[in-house]
């Protein structure tokens, strides 16, 4: 096994330890342990996400794991614990303060890994894809959590990116590389913040408006990229069907990092 793959496994293990420690501290502070369904969701997320990461390293024959990927790995571990809390909320009450307390640093670290990549010169397509997948899944999990309170229309926020990928499997021209647009990062960041505010329950009434605006901005961004791809569908070569490459938030330009 290559050294870079061992590095990925090592950081995956470190992330798992962070999850375990956070879970134990959360249980001790709120005197409510995470139920078995929550821990099962955590383990499933960590297993699948890290398996896909290692597979990506193998396919691209990466020589380095990179400091930015280390940051993203730790953020991914936090997303795993958030996932466990959301799954547990289907059957048991969960401490909302703990959930929000995990979401806030996870959103903050989204800016850190890109900064680290630029400062260390460790940018890569795989790093951008890894970061994008973590962002997309976090939006999906949070949109599911707020759905019972705001309405199940909120799930569209998390589902849009995956619908974009599925469409790319059916329409090869949808897999072409999109140009970089900073606006995508702004929309993705805003969607995460809006969902975090809604999850906190601190702004009843206003939170629905904030989340609705996030959905509208995402729809606009996806529509703009789809139109751009449609206009160039006869000229742009498609990416391989087995590995669609959507851009940032919904295409492959979210960030450049390794």
Coordinates of C-alpha atoms in Angstrom, one line a residue:
X1 CA 0.0 0.0 0.0
X2 CA 1.4 3.4 -0.9
X3 CA 2.5 5.8 1.7
X4 CA -0.1 8.4 0.6
X5 CA -2.9 5.8 1.2
X6 CA -1.5 5.0 4.6
X7 CA -1.6 8.7 5.4
X8 CA -5.3 8.8 4.4
X9 CA -6.0 5.8 6.6
X10 CA -4.1 7.5 9.5
X11 CA -6.1 10.7 9.2
X12 CA -9.3 8.7 8.9
X13 CA -8.4 7.0 12.1
X14 CA -7.6 10.3 13.8
X15 CA -11.0 11.6 12.6
X16 CA -12.7 8.6 14.1
X17 CA -11.0 9.3 17.4
X18 CA -12.2 12.9 17.3
X19 CA -15.7 11.6 16.7
X20 CA -15.5 9.2 19.6
X21 CA -14.1 11.8 22.0
X22 CA -16.7 14.4 21.0
X23 CA -19.4 11.7 21.5
X24 CA -18.1 10.8 24.9
X25 CA -17.8 14.5 26.0
X26 CA -21.2 15.2 24.6
X27 CA -22.8 12.3 26.5
X28 CA -21.0 13.4 29.7
X29 CA -22.0 17.0 29.4
X30 CA -25.6 16.4 28.4
X31 CA -26.0 13.1 30.2
X32 CA -27.6 11.6 27.1
X33 CA -25.5 9.0 25.1
X34 CA -26.0 8.8 21.4
X35 CA -28.3 5.8 20.6
X36 CA -27.2 2.8 18.6
X37 CA -28.8 4.2 15.4
X38 CA -26.7 7.3 15.7
X39 CA -23.4 5.5 16.2
X40 CA -24.3 3.2 13.3
X41 CA -24.8 6.2 11.0
X42 CA -21.5 7.7 12.2
X43 CA -19.6 4.4 11.4
X44 CA -21.3 4.0 8.1
X45 CA -20.5 7.6 7.0
X46 CA -16.8 7.3 8.1
X47 CA -16.4 3.9 6.4
X48 CA -17.9 5.0 3.1
X49 CA -16.4 8.4 2.9
X50 CA -12.9 7.2 3.7
X51 CA -13.1 4.2 1.4
X52 CA -14.1 6.6 -1.5
X53 CA -11.2 8.9 -0.5
X54 CA -8.6 6.1 -0.6
X55 CA -10.1 4.8 -3.9
X56 CA -9.7 8.3 -5.3
X57 CA -6.0 8.4 -4.2
X58 CA -5.4 5.1 -5.9
X59 CA -7.1 6.1 -9.2
X60 CA -5.2 9.3 -9.4
X61 CA -1.9 7.8 -8.3
X62 CA -1.5 10.6 -5.8
X63 CA 2.0 11.0 -4.2
X64 CA 0.9 13.2 -1.3
X65 CA -2.0 13.5 1.0
X66 CA -1.4 17.1 1.7
X67 CA -2.1 19.4 4.7
X68 CA -5.4 20.7 3.3
X69 CA -6.7 17.2 3.0
X70 CA -5.8 16.7 6.6
X71 CA -8.0 19.6 7.5
X72 CA -10.8 18.3 5.3
X73 CA -10.5 14.9 6.9
X74 CA -11.0 16.3 10.4
X75 CA -14.0 18.3 9.1
X76 CA -15.4 15.1 7.5
X77 CA -15.2 13.4 10.9
X78 CA -17.3 16.2 12.4
X79 CA -19.8 15.8 9.6
X80 CA -19.9 12.1 10.6
X81 CA -20.9 13.0 14.1
X82 CA -23.4 15.5 12.9
X83 CA -24.9 12.8 10.8
X84 CA -25.2 10.5 13.8
X85 CA -27.0 13.2 15.8
X86 CA -29.5 13.9 13.0
X87 CA -30.2 10.1 12.5
X88 CA -30.7 9.8 16.3
X89 CA -33.1 12.7 16.2
X90 CA -35.6 10.6 14.2
X91 CA -36.3 8.5 17.3
X92 CA -34.9 10.4 20.3
X93 CA -34.5 14.0 21.4
X94 CA -31.0 15.3 20.9
X95 CA -29.2 18.3 22.4
X96 CA -29.6 21.0 19.8
X97 CA -26.7 23.0 21.4
X98 CA -24.4 20.1 20.7
X99 CA -25.5 19.8 17.1
X100 CA -25.1 23.5 16.4
X101 CA -21.8 23.5 18.4
X102 CA -20.5 20.9 15.9
X103 CA -21.9 22.6 12.8
X104 CA -20.3 26.0 13.5
X105 CA -16.7 24.8 13.5
X106 CA -17.4 22.5 10.6
X107 CA -18.6 25.4 8.5
X108 CA -15.6 27.6 9.7
X109 CA -13.1 24.9 8.7
X110 CA -14.5 25.0 5.2
X111 CA -12.6 28.2 4.7
X112 CA -9.5 26.9 6.4
X113 CA -8.7 23.9 4.1
X114 CA -8.8 26.1 1.0
X115 CA -6.5 28.7 2.7
X116 CA -4.1 26.0 3.7
X117 CA -4.0 24.6 0.2
X118 CA -3.2 28.0 -1.3
X119 CA -0.6 28.8 1.3
X120 CA 1.2 25.5 1.0
X121 CA 0.9 25.2 -2.8
X122 CA -0.8 21.8 -2.4
X123 CA -3.8 22.3 -4.7
X124 CA -5.3 19.3 -6.5
X125 CA -8.5 18.2 -8.3
X126 CA -8.9 15.4 -5.7
X127 CA -8.7 17.8 -2.8
X128 CA -11.3 20.0 -4.4
X129 CA -13.6 16.9 -5.0
X130 CA -13.0 15.7 -1.4
X131 CA -13.9 19.1 0.0
X132 CA -17.0 19.4 -2.2
X133 CA -18.3 16.0 -1.2
X134 CA -18.0 16.9 2.5
X135 CA -19.9 20.2 1.9
X136 CA -22.6 18.5 -0.1
X137 CA -23.3 15.8 2.5
X138 CA -23.4 18.4 5.3
X139 CA -26.0 20.4 3.4
X140 CA -28.0 17.2 2.8
X141 CA -27.9 16.2 6.5
X142 CA -28.9 19.6 7.8
X143 CA -31.7 20.0 5.2
X144 CA -33.1 16.7 6.4
X145 CA -32.9 17.8 10.1
X146 CA -34.8 21.1 9.6
X147 CA -37.4 19.5 7.3
X148 CA -39.9 18.4 10.1
X149 CA -40.0 22.0 11.4
X150 CA -39.9 24.0 8.2
X151 CA -41.3 21.6 5.6
X152 CA -39.9 18.8 3.5
X153 CA -39.2 21.3 0.7
X154 CA -35.9 22.0 2.5
X155 CA -34.5 18.6 1.5
X156 CA -34.2 20.1 -2.0
X157 CA -31.2 22.1 -0.8
X158 CA -29.2 18.9 -0.1
X159 CA -30.7 16.9 -3.0
X160 CA -29.8 19.4 -5.8
X161 CA -26.2 18.5 -6.0
X162 CA -26.9 14.7 -6.1
X163 CA -29.6 15.3 -8.7
X164 CA -27.0 17.1 -10.8
X165 CA -24.7 14.1 -10.6
X166 CA -27.4 11.6 -11.5
X167 CA -28.3 13.8 -14.5
X168 CA -24.7 13.7 -15.5
X169 CA -24.8 9.9 -15.6
X170 CA -27.6 10.1 -18.1
X171 CA -26.5 13.1 -20.2
X172 CA -22.7 13.0 -20.9
X173 CA -22.6 16.7 -21.8
X174 CA -23.5 17.5 -18.2
X175 CA -20.2 16.1 -17.1
X176 CA -18.1 18.7 -18.8
X177 CA -15.9 20.9 -16.6
X178 CA -17.5 24.1 -15.6
X179 CA -15.6 27.4 -15.4
X180 CA -14.7 28.7 -11.9
X181 CA -17.2 31.0 -10.3
X182 CA -16.7 32.5 -6.9
X183 CA -20.4 33.0 -6.6
X184 CA -20.8 29.2 -6.1
X185 CA -18.7 29.3 -2.9
X186 CA -20.8 32.2 -1.6
X187 CA -24.0 30.4 -2.2
X188 CA -22.8 27.1 -0.7
X189 CA -21.5 29.0 2.4
X190 CA -24.7 30.9 2.8
X191 CA -26.8 27.7 2.5
X192 CA -24.8 26.1 5.3
X193 CA -25.2 29.2 7.6
X194 CA -28.9 29.4 6.9
X195 CA -29.5 25.8 7.7
X196 CA -27.4 26.1 10.9
X197 CA -29.5 29.0 12.0
X198 CA -32.7 27.1 11.3
X199 CA -31.3 24.1 13.2
X200 CA -30.6 26.3 16.2
X201 CA -34.2 27.4 16.5
X202 CA -33.1 30.9 17.5
X203 CA -35.0 32.8 14.8
X204 CA -38.4 31.2 14.5
X205 CA -40.2 32.5 11.4
X206 CA -37.2 34.3 10.0
X207 CA -35.3 30.9 9.6
X208 CA -37.9 29.8 7.0
X209 CA -37.1 32.9 5.0
X210 CA -33.4 32.4 5.3
X211 CA -33.6 28.8 4.1
X212 CA -36.0 29.6 1.3
X213 CA -33.5 32.2 0.1
X214 CA -30.7 29.6 0.2
X215 CA -32.8 27.3 -1.9
X216 CA -33.5 30.1 -4.4
X217 CA -29.8 31.0 -4.7
X218 CA -28.9 27.3 -5.2
X219 CA -31.5 26.9 -7.9
X220 CA -30.2 30.0 -9.7
X221 CA -26.6 28.7 -9.5
X222 CA -27.5 25.2 -10.7
X223 CA -29.7 26.6 -13.5
X224 CA -26.9 29.0 -14.7
X225 CA -24.4 26.1 -14.9
X226 CA -26.9 23.8 -16.6
X227 CA -27.6 26.4 -19.2
X228 CA -23.8 27.0 -19.7
X229 CA -23.3 23.2 -20.3
X230 CA -26.3 22.9 -22.6
X231 CA -25.1 25.7 -24.9
X232 CA -21.7 23.9 -25.2
X233 CA -23.0 20.3 -25.3
X234 CA -21.8 19.7 -28.8
X235 CA -18.3 21.2 -28.3
X236 CA -17.2 20.1 -24.8
X237 CA -15.9 16.5 -24.3
X238 CA -17.6 14.6 -21.5
X239 CA -15.8 13.2 -18.5
X240 CA -15.8 9.4 -18.1
X241 CA -19.2 8.1 -17.1
X242 CA -17.8 6.2 -14.1
X243 CA -16.6 9.3 -12.4
X244 CA -18.7 12.4 -13.1
X245 CA -17.0 15.6 -12.0
X246 CA -19.5 18.2 -11.0
X247 CA -18.2 21.7 -10.1
X248 CA -18.1 23.5 -6.8
X249 CA -21.2 22.7 -4.7
X250 CA -22.4 21.1 -7.9
X251 CA -19.4 21.1 -10.2
X252 CA -15.6 20.5 -9.8
X253 CA -14.5 24.1 -9.0
X254 CA -15.5 24.3 -5.4
X255 CA -11.9 24.6 -4.1
X256 CA -8.4 23.7 -5.3
X257 CA -6.6 21.9 -2.6
X258 CA -4.8 18.6 -2.0

